mmCIF file of the C-alpha atoms, coordinates in Angstrom:
data_MODEL
# 
_entry.id   MODEL 
# 
loop_
_atom_site.group_PDB 
_atom_site.id 
_atom_site.type_symbol 
_atom_site.label_atom_id 
_atom_site.label_alt_id 
_atom_site.label_comp_id 
_atom_site.label_asym_id 
_atom_site.label_entity_id 
_atom_site.label_seq_id 
_atom_site.pdbx_PDB_ins_code 
_atom_site.Cartn_x 
_atom_site.Cartn_y 
_atom_site.Cartn_z 
_atom_site.occupancy 
_atom_site.B_iso_or_equiv 
_atom_site.pdbx_formal_charge 
_atom_site.auth_seq_id 
_atom_site.auth_comp_id 
_atom_site.auth_asym_id 
_atom_site.auth_atom_id 
_atom_site.pdbx_PDB_model_num 
ATOM 1   C CA . MET A 1 1   ? -1.131 -49.340 -0.176  1.00 0.00 ? 1   MET A CA 1 
ATOM 2   C CA . TYR A 1 2   ? 2.663  -48.103 -0.008  1.00 0.00 ? 2   TYR A CA 1 
ATOM 3   C CA . LEU A 1 3   ? 1.658  -44.737 -1.464  1.00 0.00 ? 3   LEU A CA 1 
ATOM 4   C CA . LEU A 1 4   ? -1.045 -44.356 1.210   1.00 0.00 ? 4   LEU A CA 1 
ATOM 5   C CA . GLN A 1 5   ? 1.635  -45.136 3.997   1.00 0.00 ? 5   GLN A CA 1 
ATOM 6   C CA . MET A 1 6   ? 4.101  -42.705 2.591   1.00 0.00 ? 6   MET A CA 1 
ATOM 7   C CA . ALA A 1 7   ? 1.480  -39.806 2.145   1.00 0.00 ? 7   ALA A CA 1 
ATOM 8   C CA . PRO A 1 8   ? 1.755  -38.828 5.949   1.00 0.00 ? 8   PRO A CA 1 
ATOM 9   C CA . LYS A 1 9   ? 5.515  -38.599 5.675   1.00 0.00 ? 9   LYS A CA 1 
ATOM 10  C CA . PHE A 1 10  ? 5.320  -36.316 2.584   1.00 0.00 ? 10  PHE A CA 1 
ATOM 11  C CA . LEU A 1 11  ? 2.811  -34.160 4.228   1.00 0.00 ? 11  LEU A CA 1 
ATOM 12  C CA . LEU A 1 12  ? 4.517  -33.736 7.603   1.00 0.00 ? 12  LEU A CA 1 
ATOM 13  C CA . ALA A 1 13  ? 7.900  -33.162 5.839   1.00 0.00 ? 13  ALA A CA 1 
ATOM 14  C CA . LEU A 1 14  ? 6.481  -30.583 3.507   1.00 0.00 ? 14  LEU A CA 1 
ATOM 15  C CA . ILE A 1 15  ? 4.866  -28.715 6.354   1.00 0.00 ? 15  ILE A CA 1 
ATOM 16  C CA . ILE A 1 16  ? 8.207  -28.642 8.354   1.00 0.00 ? 16  ILE A CA 1 
ATOM 17  C CA . LEU A 1 17  ? 10.142 -27.407 5.194   1.00 0.00 ? 17  LEU A CA 1 
ATOM 18  C CA . LEU A 1 18  ? 7.640  -24.613 4.551   1.00 0.00 ? 18  LEU A CA 1 
ATOM 19  C CA . ILE A 1 19  ? 7.940  -23.410 8.151   1.00 0.00 ? 19  ILE A CA 1 
ATOM 20  C CA . TYR A 1 20  ? 11.778 -23.572 7.907   1.00 0.00 ? 20  TYR A CA 1 
ATOM 21  C CA . VAL A 1 21  ? 11.752 -21.623 4.630   1.00 0.00 ? 21  VAL A CA 1 
ATOM 22  C CA . LYS A 1 22  ? 9.491  -19.071 6.143   1.00 0.00 ? 22  LYS A CA 1 
ATOM 23  C CA . LEU A 1 23  ? 11.385 -18.697 9.411   1.00 0.00 ? 23  LEU A CA 1 
ATOM 24  C CA . SER A 1 24  ? 14.967 -18.791 7.898   1.00 0.00 ? 24  SER A CA 1 
ATOM 25  C CA . GLY A 1 25  ? 14.180 -16.142 5.279   1.00 0.00 ? 25  GLY A CA 1 
ATOM 26  C CA . LYS A 1 26  ? 14.631 -15.826 1.480   1.00 0.00 ? 26  LYS A CA 1 
ATOM 27  C CA . SER A 1 27  ? 18.393 -15.936 1.669   1.00 0.00 ? 27  SER A CA 1 
ATOM 28  C CA . GLN A 1 28  ? 18.231 -19.774 1.978   1.00 0.00 ? 28  GLN A CA 1 
ATOM 29  C CA . ILE A 1 29  ? 16.952 -19.801 -1.602  1.00 0.00 ? 29  ILE A CA 1 
ATOM 30  C CA . ALA A 1 30  ? 20.359 -18.464 -2.632  1.00 0.00 ? 30  ALA A CA 1 
ATOM 31  C CA . PRO A 1 31  ? 22.803 -19.527 0.212   1.00 0.00 ? 31  PRO A CA 1 
ATOM 32  C CA . MET A 1 32  ? 25.412 -17.006 1.292   1.00 0.00 ? 32  MET A CA 1 
ATOM 33  C CA . SER A 1 33  ? 27.603 -19.114 3.373   1.00 0.00 ? 33  SER A CA 1 
ATOM 34  C CA . GLN A 1 34  ? 29.023 -22.690 3.519   1.00 0.00 ? 34  GLN A CA 1 
ATOM 35  C CA . LEU A 1 35  ? 26.818 -23.328 6.429   1.00 0.00 ? 35  LEU A CA 1 
ATOM 36  C CA . ASP A 1 36  ? 23.775 -22.391 4.725   1.00 0.00 ? 36  ASP A CA 1 
ATOM 37  C CA . GLN A 1 37  ? 24.631 -24.561 1.730   1.00 0.00 ? 37  GLN A CA 1 
ATOM 38  C CA . VAL A 1 38  ? 25.759 -27.575 3.900   1.00 0.00 ? 38  VAL A CA 1 
ATOM 39  C CA . GLY A 1 39  ? 22.666 -27.088 6.220   1.00 0.00 ? 39  GLY A CA 1 
ATOM 40  C CA . SER A 1 40  ? 20.212 -27.094 3.231   1.00 0.00 ? 40  SER A CA 1 
ATOM 41  C CA . MET A 1 41  ? 21.837 -30.241 1.747   1.00 0.00 ? 41  MET A CA 1 
ATOM 42  C CA . VAL A 1 42  ? 21.610 -32.032 5.078   1.00 0.00 ? 42  VAL A CA 1 
ATOM 43  C CA . ILE A 1 43  ? 17.931 -31.291 5.325   1.00 0.00 ? 43  ILE A CA 1 
ATOM 44  C CA . GLY A 1 44  ? 17.469 -32.646 1.812   1.00 0.00 ? 44  GLY A CA 1 
ATOM 45  C CA . ALA A 1 45  ? 19.292 -35.812 2.758   1.00 0.00 ? 45  ALA A CA 1 
ATOM 46  C CA . LEU A 1 46  ? 17.281 -36.086 6.047   1.00 0.00 ? 46  LEU A CA 1 
ATOM 47  C CA . VAL A 1 47  ? 14.051 -35.621 4.037   1.00 0.00 ? 47  VAL A CA 1 
ATOM 48  C CA . GLY A 1 48  ? 14.902 -38.147 1.328   1.00 0.00 ? 48  GLY A CA 1 
ATOM 49  C CA . GLY A 1 49  ? 16.233 -40.765 3.673   1.00 0.00 ? 49  GLY A CA 1 
ATOM 50  C CA . ALA A 1 50  ? 13.440 -40.497 6.221   1.00 0.00 ? 50  ALA A CA 1 
ATOM 51  C CA . LEU A 1 51  ? 10.862 -40.636 3.372   1.00 0.00 ? 51  LEU A CA 1 
ATOM 52  C CA . LEU A 1 52  ? 12.176 -43.729 1.810   1.00 0.00 ? 52  LEU A CA 1 
ATOM 53  C CA . SER A 1 53  ? 12.956 -45.702 4.781   1.00 0.00 ? 53  SER A CA 1 
ATOM 54  C CA . PRO A 1 54  ? 10.134 -48.051 5.768   1.00 0.00 ? 54  PRO A CA 1 
ATOM 55  C CA . THR A 1 55  ? 11.261 -48.314 9.444   1.00 0.00 ? 55  THR A CA 1 
ATOM 56  C CA . VAL A 1 56  ? 10.930 -44.603 10.068  1.00 0.00 ? 56  VAL A CA 1 
ATOM 57  C CA . SER A 1 57  ? 7.442  -43.406 10.963  1.00 0.00 ? 57  SER A CA 1 
ATOM 58  C CA . ALA A 1 58  ? 6.008  -40.176 9.683   1.00 0.00 ? 58  ALA A CA 1 
ATOM 59  C CA . TRP A 1 59  ? 6.428  -38.419 13.063  1.00 0.00 ? 59  TRP A CA 1 
ATOM 60  C CA . GLU A 1 60  ? 9.997  -39.712 13.363  1.00 0.00 ? 60  GLU A CA 1 
ATOM 61  C CA . ALA A 1 61  ? 10.715 -38.236 9.867   1.00 0.00 ? 61  ALA A CA 1 
ATOM 62  C CA . ALA A 1 62  ? 9.141  -34.915 10.661  1.00 0.00 ? 62  ALA A CA 1 
ATOM 63  C CA . GLY A 1 63  ? 10.936 -34.753 14.028  1.00 0.00 ? 63  GLY A CA 1 
ATOM 64  C CA . LEU A 1 64  ? 14.503 -35.350 12.294  1.00 0.00 ? 64  LEU A CA 1 
ATOM 65  C CA . VAL A 1 65  ? 13.780 -32.336 9.886   1.00 0.00 ? 65  VAL A CA 1 
ATOM 66  C CA . ALA A 1 66  ? 12.253 -30.259 12.577  1.00 0.00 ? 66  ALA A CA 1 
ATOM 67  C CA . ILE A 1 67  ? 15.322 -30.675 14.901  1.00 0.00 ? 67  ILE A CA 1 
ATOM 68  C CA . TRP A 1 68  ? 17.864 -30.042 12.248  1.00 0.00 ? 68  TRP A CA 1 
ATOM 69  C CA . ALA A 1 69  ? 15.858 -26.986 10.900  1.00 0.00 ? 69  ALA A CA 1 
ATOM 70  C CA . ALA A 1 70  ? 15.669 -25.621 14.406  1.00 0.00 ? 70  ALA A CA 1 
ATOM 71  C CA . LEU A 1 71  ? 19.330 -25.847 14.941  1.00 0.00 ? 71  LEU A CA 1 
ATOM 72  C CA . LEU A 1 72  ? 19.934 -24.065 11.738  1.00 0.00 ? 72  LEU A CA 1 
ATOM 73  C CA . ILE A 1 73  ? 17.482 -21.267 12.506  1.00 0.00 ? 73  ILE A CA 1 
ATOM 74  C CA . LEU A 1 74  ? 19.090 -21.028 15.939  1.00 0.00 ? 74  LEU A CA 1 
ATOM 75  C CA . ILE A 1 75  ? 22.485 -20.502 14.553  1.00 0.00 ? 75  ILE A CA 1 
ATOM 76  C CA . ARG A 1 76  ? 21.354 -17.906 12.113  1.00 0.00 ? 76  ARG A CA 1 
ATOM 77  C CA . PHE A 1 77  ? 19.600 -16.037 14.886  1.00 0.00 ? 77  PHE A CA 1 
ATOM 78  C CA . ILE A 1 78  ? 22.850 -16.107 17.019  1.00 0.00 ? 78  ILE A CA 1 
ATOM 79  C CA . LYS A 1 79  ? 24.881 -14.966 14.023  1.00 0.00 ? 79  LYS A CA 1 
ATOM 80  C CA . SER A 1 80  ? 22.547 -11.992 13.624  1.00 0.00 ? 80  SER A CA 1 
ATOM 81  C CA . LYS A 1 81  ? 23.263 -10.939 17.101  1.00 0.00 ? 81  LYS A CA 1 
ATOM 82  C CA . ASN A 1 82  ? 27.003 -11.367 17.185  1.00 0.00 ? 82  ASN A CA 1 
ATOM 83  C CA . SER A 1 83  ? 29.192 -10.182 14.404  1.00 0.00 ? 83  SER A CA 1 
ATOM 84  C CA . ARG A 1 84  ? 32.288 -11.897 15.652  1.00 0.00 ? 84  ARG A CA 1 
ATOM 85  C CA . LEU A 1 85  ? 30.517 -15.237 16.048  1.00 0.00 ? 85  LEU A CA 1 
ATOM 86  C CA . ARG A 1 86  ? 29.326 -15.040 12.584  1.00 0.00 ? 86  ARG A CA 1 
ATOM 87  C CA . ASP A 1 87  ? 32.683 -14.379 11.165  1.00 0.00 ? 87  ASP A CA 1 
ATOM 88  C CA . ALA A 1 88  ? 34.025 -17.212 13.217  1.00 0.00 ? 88  ALA A CA 1 
ATOM 89  C CA . ILE A 1 89  ? 31.385 -19.596 11.788  1.00 0.00 ? 89  ILE A CA 1 
ATOM 90  C CA . ASP A 1 90  ? 30.966 -18.248 8.265   1.00 0.00 ? 90  ASP A CA 1 
ATOM 91  C CA . GLY A 1 91  ? 34.383 -16.933 7.815   1.00 0.00 ? 91  GLY A CA 1 
ATOM 92  C CA . GLU A 1 92  ? 35.171 -13.315 6.525   1.00 0.00 ? 92  GLU A CA 1 
ATOM 93  C CA . ALA A 1 93  ? 35.640 -11.854 2.979   1.00 0.00 ? 93  ALA A CA 1 
ATOM 94  C CA . ILE A 1 94  ? 39.360 -12.026 1.920   1.00 0.00 ? 94  ILE A CA 1 
ATOM 95  C CA . GLN A 1 95  ? 40.890 -8.824  0.540   1.00 0.00 ? 95  GLN A CA 1 
ATOM 96  C CA . LEU A 1 96  ? 42.702 -9.605  -2.753  1.00 0.00 ? 96  LEU A CA 1 
ATOM 97  C CA . VAL A 1 97  ? 43.592 -6.055  -3.866  1.00 0.00 ? 97  VAL A CA 1 
ATOM 98  C CA . LYS A 1 98  ? 44.418 -3.284  -1.689  1.00 0.00 ? 98  LYS A CA 1 
ATOM 99  C CA . ASN A 1 99  ? 45.313 0.273   -2.995  1.00 0.00 ? 99  ASN A CA 1 
ATOM 100 C CA . GLY A 1 100 ? 45.935 -1.318  -6.369  1.00 0.00 ? 100 GLY A CA 1 
ATOM 101 C CA . LYS A 1 101 ? 48.318 -3.889  -5.021  1.00 0.00 ? 101 LYS A CA 1 
ATOM 102 C CA . LEU A 1 102 ? 47.613 -7.667  -5.466  1.00 0.00 ? 102 LEU A CA 1 
ATOM 103 C CA . LEU A 1 103 ? 47.822 -9.385  -2.075  1.00 0.00 ? 103 LEU A CA 1 
ATOM 104 C CA . THR A 1 104 ? 49.382 -12.514 -3.327  1.00 0.00 ? 104 THR A CA 1 
ATOM 105 C CA . ASP A 1 105 ? 49.264 -14.335 0.101   1.00 0.00 ? 105 ASP A CA 1 
ATOM 106 C CA . ASN A 1 106 ? 45.610 -13.814 0.221   1.00 0.00 ? 106 ASN A CA 1 
ATOM 107 C CA . PHE A 1 107 ? 45.148 -15.491 -3.079  1.00 0.00 ? 107 PHE A CA 1 
ATOM 108 C CA . ALA A 1 108 ? 46.576 -18.712 -1.536  1.00 0.00 ? 108 ALA A CA 1 
ATOM 109 C CA . LYS A 1 109 ? 44.309 -18.171 1.674   1.00 0.00 ? 109 LYS A CA 1 
ATOM 110 C CA . ALA A 1 110 ? 41.249 -17.961 -0.744  1.00 0.00 ? 110 ALA A CA 1 
ATOM 111 C CA . ASN A 1 111 ? 42.504 -20.959 -2.702  1.00 0.00 ? 111 ASN A CA 1 
ATOM 112 C CA . LEU A 1 112 ? 41.866 -18.833 -5.915  1.00 0.00 ? 112 LEU A CA 1 
ATOM 113 C CA . PRO A 1 113 ? 44.147 -19.276 -8.810  1.00 0.00 ? 113 PRO A CA 1 
ATOM 114 C CA . VAL A 1 114 ? 45.272 -15.953 -10.513 1.00 0.00 ? 114 VAL A CA 1 
ATOM 115 C CA . ARG A 1 115 ? 43.662 -17.313 -13.736 1.00 0.00 ? 115 ARG A CA 1 
ATOM 116 C CA . ASP A 1 116 ? 40.244 -17.873 -12.122 1.00 0.00 ? 116 ASP A CA 1 
ATOM 117 C CA . PHE A 1 117 ? 40.462 -14.334 -10.582 1.00 0.00 ? 117 PHE A CA 1 
ATOM 118 C CA . GLU A 1 118 ? 41.239 -12.921 -13.953 1.00 0.00 ? 118 GLU A CA 1 
ATOM 119 C CA . THR A 1 119 ? 38.133 -14.550 -15.413 1.00 0.00 ? 119 THR A CA 1 
ATOM 120 C CA . LEU A 1 120 ? 35.957 -13.343 -12.632 1.00 0.00 ? 120 LEU A CA 1 
ATOM 121 C CA . VAL A 1 121 ? 37.402 -9.752  -13.104 1.00 0.00 ? 121 VAL A CA 1 
ATOM 122 C CA . ASN A 1 122 ? 36.976 -9.886  -16.911 1.00 0.00 ? 122 ASN A CA 1 
ATOM 123 C CA . ILE A 1 123 ? 33.178 -10.964 -16.559 1.00 0.00 ? 123 ILE A CA 1 
ATOM 124 C CA . GLN A 1 124 ? 32.625 -7.466  -14.667 1.00 0.00 ? 124 GLN A CA 1 
ATOM 125 C CA . GLY A 1 125 ? 34.078 -5.690  -17.697 1.00 0.00 ? 125 GLY A CA 1 
ATOM 126 C CA . ILE A 1 126 ? 37.516 -4.950  -16.426 1.00 0.00 ? 126 ILE A CA 1 
ATOM 127 C CA . SER A 1 127 ? 40.287 -5.726  -18.767 1.00 0.00 ? 127 SER A CA 1 
ATOM 128 C CA . SER A 1 128 ? 43.314 -5.221  -16.815 1.00 0.00 ? 128 SER A CA 1 
ATOM 129 C CA . PHE A 1 129 ? 44.322 -5.634  -12.896 1.00 0.00 ? 129 PHE A CA 1 
ATOM 130 C CA . SER A 1 130 ? 45.728 -2.079  -13.230 1.00 0.00 ? 130 SER A CA 1 
ATOM 131 C CA . GLN A 1 131 ? 42.286 -0.845  -13.074 1.00 0.00 ? 131 GLN A CA 1 
ATOM 132 C CA . LEU A 1 132 ? 41.569 -2.346  -9.729  1.00 0.00 ? 132 LEU A CA 1 
ATOM 133 C CA . LYS A 1 133 ? 41.701 -0.322  -6.465  1.00 0.00 ? 133 LYS A CA 1 
ATOM 134 C CA . GLN A 1 134 ? 40.282 -2.619  -3.794  1.00 0.00 ? 134 GLN A CA 1 
ATOM 135 C CA . VAL A 1 135 ? 38.861 -6.250  -4.416  1.00 0.00 ? 135 VAL A CA 1 
ATOM 136 C CA . TRP A 1 136 ? 37.326 -8.662  -1.890  1.00 0.00 ? 136 TRP A CA 1 
ATOM 137 C CA . TYR A 1 137 ? 36.612 -12.288 -2.469  1.00 0.00 ? 137 TYR A CA 1 
ATOM 138 C CA . GLU A 1 138 ? 33.129 -12.790 -0.871  1.00 0.00 ? 138 GLU A CA 1 
ATOM 139 C CA . LEU A 1 139 ? 31.847 -15.840 1.061   1.00 0.00 ? 139 LEU A CA 1 
ATOM 140 C CA . ASN A 1 140 ? 29.699 -16.949 -1.804  1.00 0.00 ? 140 ASN A CA 1 
ATOM 141 C CA . GLY A 1 141 ? 32.592 -16.847 -4.326  1.00 0.00 ? 141 GLY A CA 1 
ATOM 142 C CA . SER A 1 142 ? 31.789 -13.488 -5.919  1.00 0.00 ? 142 SER A CA 1 
ATOM 143 C CA . LEU A 1 143 ? 34.066 -10.412 -6.100  1.00 0.00 ? 143 LEU A CA 1 
ATOM 144 C CA . THR A 1 144 ? 33.368 -6.963  -4.680  1.00 0.00 ? 144 THR A CA 1 
ATOM 145 C CA . ILE A 1 145 ? 35.272 -4.679  -6.751  1.00 0.00 ? 145 ILE A CA 1 
ATOM 146 C CA . ILE A 1 146 ? 36.315 -0.895  -6.630  1.00 0.00 ? 146 ILE A CA 1 
ATOM 147 C CA . LYS A 1 147 ? 38.070 0.601   -9.495  1.00 0.00 ? 147 LYS A CA 1 
ATOM 148 C CA . LYS A 1 148 ? 40.483 3.300   -9.430  1.00 0.00 ? 148 LYS A CA 1 
ATOM 149 C CA . GLY A 1 149 ? 38.948 6.537   -9.358  1.00 0.00 ? 149 GLY A CA 1 
ATOM 150 C CA . GLU A 1 150 ? 35.767 5.355   -7.576  1.00 0.00 ? 150 GLU A CA 1 
ATOM 151 C CA . LYS A 1 151 ? 34.920 5.811   -3.830  1.00 0.00 ? 151 LYS A CA 1 
ATOM 152 C CA . ASP A 1 152 ? 35.452 3.005   -1.387  1.00 0.00 ? 152 ASP A CA 1 
ATOM 153 C CA . ILE A 1 153 ? 32.456 1.125   -0.403  1.00 0.00 ? 153 ILE A CA 1 
ATOM 154 C CA . ALA A 1 154 ? 30.578 1.807   2.775   1.00 0.00 ? 154 ALA A CA 1 
ATOM 155 C CA . GLU A 1 155 ? 31.545 -0.165  5.947   1.00 0.00 ? 155 GLU A CA 1 
ATOM 156 C CA . LEU A 1 156 ? 28.696 -1.537  7.891   1.00 0.00 ? 156 LEU A CA 1 
ATOM 157 C CA . ILE A 1 157 ? 29.274 -0.387  11.529  1.00 0.00 ? 157 ILE A CA 1 
ATOM 158 C CA . ILE A 1 158 ? 25.772 -1.361  13.109  1.00 0.00 ? 158 ILE A CA 1 
ATOM 159 C CA . GLU A 1 159 ? 23.780 -4.433  12.249  1.00 0.00 ? 159 GLU A CA 1 
ATOM 160 C CA . ASN A 1 160 ? 20.363 -5.123  13.581  1.00 0.00 ? 160 ASN A CA 1 
ATOM 161 C CA . GLY A 1 161 ? 20.983 -3.037  16.534  1.00 0.00 ? 161 GLY A CA 1 
ATOM 162 C CA . CYS A 1 162 ? 24.368 -4.455  17.348  1.00 0.00 ? 162 CYS A CA 1 
ATOM 163 C CA . ILE A 1 163 ? 27.812 -3.001  16.762  1.00 0.00 ? 163 ILE A CA 1 
ATOM 164 C CA . SER A 1 164 ? 30.170 -4.704  14.187  1.00 0.00 ? 164 SER A CA 1 
ATOM 165 C CA . GLN A 1 165 ? 33.254 -4.596  16.077  1.00 0.00 ? 165 GLN A CA 1 
ATOM 166 C CA . ASP A 1 166 ? 35.524 -5.868  13.385  1.00 0.00 ? 166 ASP A CA 1 
ATOM 167 C CA . ASN A 1 167 ? 34.393 -3.252  10.992  1.00 0.00 ? 167 ASN A CA 1 
ATOM 168 C CA . LEU A 1 168 ? 34.694 -0.593  13.714  1.00 0.00 ? 168 LEU A CA 1 
ATOM 169 C CA . GLU A 1 169 ? 38.359 -1.697  14.414  1.00 0.00 ? 169 GLU A CA 1 
ATOM 170 C CA . GLN A 1 170 ? 39.265 -1.592  10.719  1.00 0.00 ? 170 GLN A CA 1 
ATOM 171 C CA . LEU A 1 171 ? 38.090 2.096   10.715  1.00 0.00 ? 171 LEU A CA 1 
ATOM 172 C CA . LYS A 1 172 ? 40.375 2.688   13.721  1.00 0.00 ? 172 LYS A CA 1 
ATOM 173 C CA . LYS A 1 173 ? 37.425 3.919   15.662  1.00 0.00 ? 173 LYS A CA 1 
ATOM 174 C CA . ASP A 1 174 ? 36.067 2.950   19.106  1.00 0.00 ? 174 ASP A CA 1 
ATOM 175 C CA . GLU A 1 175 ? 32.620 2.607   20.820  1.00 0.00 ? 175 GLU A CA 1 
ATOM 176 C CA . ASP A 1 176 ? 32.986 6.066   22.429  1.00 0.00 ? 176 ASP A CA 1 
ATOM 177 C CA . TRP A 1 177 ? 33.401 7.640   18.913  1.00 0.00 ? 177 TRP A CA 1 
ATOM 178 C CA . LEU A 1 178 ? 30.419 5.761   17.720  1.00 0.00 ? 178 LEU A CA 1 
ATOM 179 C CA . MET A 1 179 ? 28.158 6.838   20.552  1.00 0.00 ? 179 MET A CA 1 
ATOM 180 C CA . GLN A 1 180 ? 29.054 10.395  20.130  1.00 0.00 ? 180 GLN A CA 1 
ATOM 181 C CA . GLU A 1 181 ? 28.238 10.218  16.433  1.00 0.00 ? 181 GLU A CA 1 
ATOM 182 C CA . ILE A 1 182 ? 24.877 8.396   17.248  1.00 0.00 ? 182 ILE A CA 1 
ATOM 183 C CA . HIS A 1 183 ? 24.006 11.098  19.801  1.00 0.00 ? 183 HIS A CA 1 
ATOM 184 C CA . LYS A 1 184 ? 24.872 13.894  17.333  1.00 0.00 ? 184 LYS A CA 1 
ATOM 185 C CA . GLN A 1 185 ? 22.137 12.528  15.116  1.00 0.00 ? 185 GLN A CA 1 
ATOM 186 C CA . GLY A 1 186 ? 19.599 12.416  17.780  1.00 0.00 ? 186 GLY A CA 1 
ATOM 187 C CA . TYR A 1 187 ? 19.783 8.686   18.804  1.00 0.00 ? 187 TYR A CA 1 
ATOM 188 C CA . GLU A 1 188 ? 20.071 7.492   22.316  1.00 0.00 ? 188 GLU A CA 1 
ATOM 189 C CA . LYS A 1 189 ? 21.225 3.975   21.852  1.00 0.00 ? 189 LYS A CA 1 
ATOM 190 C CA . VAL A 1 190 ? 22.490 1.445   19.312  1.00 0.00 ? 190 VAL A CA 1 
ATOM 191 C CA . GLU A 1 191 ? 19.371 -0.819  19.915  1.00 0.00 ? 191 GLU A CA 1 
ATOM 192 C CA . ASP A 1 192 ? 17.313 1.846   18.213  1.00 0.00 ? 192 ASP A CA 1 
ATOM 193 C CA . ILE A 1 193 ? 19.182 1.556   14.872  1.00 0.00 ? 193 ILE A CA 1 
ATOM 194 C CA . PHE A 1 194 ? 18.661 -1.043  12.293  1.00 0.00 ? 194 PHE A CA 1 
ATOM 195 C CA . CYS A 1 195 ? 21.994 -0.548  10.664  1.00 0.00 ? 195 CYS A CA 1 
ATOM 196 C CA . ALA A 1 196 ? 24.511 2.227   10.092  1.00 0.00 ? 196 ALA A CA 1 
ATOM 197 C CA . GLU A 1 197 ? 27.119 2.663   7.529   1.00 0.00 ? 197 GLU A CA 1 
ATOM 198 C CA . TRP A 1 198 ? 30.415 4.624   7.273   1.00 0.00 ? 198 TRP A CA 1 
ATOM 199 C CA . PHE A 1 199 ? 30.673 6.209   3.753   1.00 0.00 ? 199 PHE A CA 1 
ATOM 200 C CA . ASP A 1 200 ? 32.624 9.127   2.377   1.00 0.00 ? 200 ASP A CA 1 
ATOM 201 C CA . ASN A 1 201 ? 33.777 10.182  5.851   1.00 0.00 ? 201 ASN A CA 1 
ATOM 202 C CA . LYS A 1 202 ? 30.093 10.353  7.219   1.00 0.00 ? 202 LYS A CA 1 
ATOM 203 C CA . LEU A 1 203 ? 28.034 7.962   9.485   1.00 0.00 ? 203 LEU A CA 1 
ATOM 204 C CA . ILE A 1 204 ? 24.801 7.365   7.795   1.00 0.00 ? 204 ILE A CA 1 
ATOM 205 C CA . ILE A 1 205 ? 22.105 5.825   10.146  1.00 0.00 ? 205 ILE A CA 1 
ATOM 206 C CA . TYR A 1 206 ? 18.950 3.859   9.266   1.00 0.00 ? 206 TYR A CA 1 
ATOM 207 C CA . PRO A 1 207 ? 16.711 3.356   12.233  1.00 0.00 ? 207 PRO A CA 1 
ATOM 208 C CA . TYR A 1 208 ? 14.020 0.923   12.813  1.00 0.00 ? 208 TYR A CA 1 
ATOM 209 C CA . ASP A 1 209 ? 10.591 2.090   11.472  1.00 0.00 ? 209 ASP A CA 1 
ATOM 210 C CA . LYS A 1 210 ? 9.239  2.770   14.970  1.00 0.00 ? 210 LYS A CA 1 
ATOM 211 C CA . THR A 1 211 ? 12.169 5.070   15.863  1.00 0.00 ? 211 THR A CA 1 
ATOM 212 C CA . GLU A 1 212 ? 12.167 8.644   14.760  1.00 0.00 ? 212 GLU A CA 1 
ATOM 213 C CA . ASN A 1 213 ? 15.263 10.881  14.392  1.00 0.00 ? 213 ASN A CA 1 
ATOM 214 C CA . LYS A 1 214 ? 14.770 13.324  17.176  1.00 0.00 ? 214 LYS A CA 1 
ATOM 215 C CA . SER A 1 215 ? 16.953 15.961  15.309  1.00 0.00 ? 215 SER A CA 1 
ATOM 216 C CA . ALA A 1 216 ? 14.601 15.988  12.337  1.00 0.00 ? 216 ALA A CA 1 
# 
């Protein structure tokens, strides 16, 4: 009898979770930010608590999960449209090495002991800090490393049709410059561009599938 009473709860919770995973994208399988990780943990706690509580009906259990999942999806959508808000919510990658120099204050900011940093660097086949040119400590705890003699990584300037203001400022460029570069390559507006990166002193544009490069 108990199992029969629980079955509708399991079914509704499963349906809500499947919809959530589908809408939120595959990155939820491997969370990239603290918010993703905590959000997924809360969903698990809500599902477990609601399913095991005899005083919570199947619809109430599904409603709790649906409300929290909807909030997470809404936040992810908002973050995808505003790079500064995303950085405010998720935080930013912390640069640990710049032009071969260890930024010691940033190690404290990242709460990363130098011994742990050494281990992460060694795992990537680097035997000495002297080989490092640029290093960033990413939101998921991994390192992005550029060794001496290698080109700097690309800077993403446009994401999902929106300008990444922080990256643009780091390059010491402005929107007028960006629009001129876009027009040179045959595009009318930022919204036509899926993403664009600055690499090797060139702006490389990747348009949406429906948008054709007029200069081609």
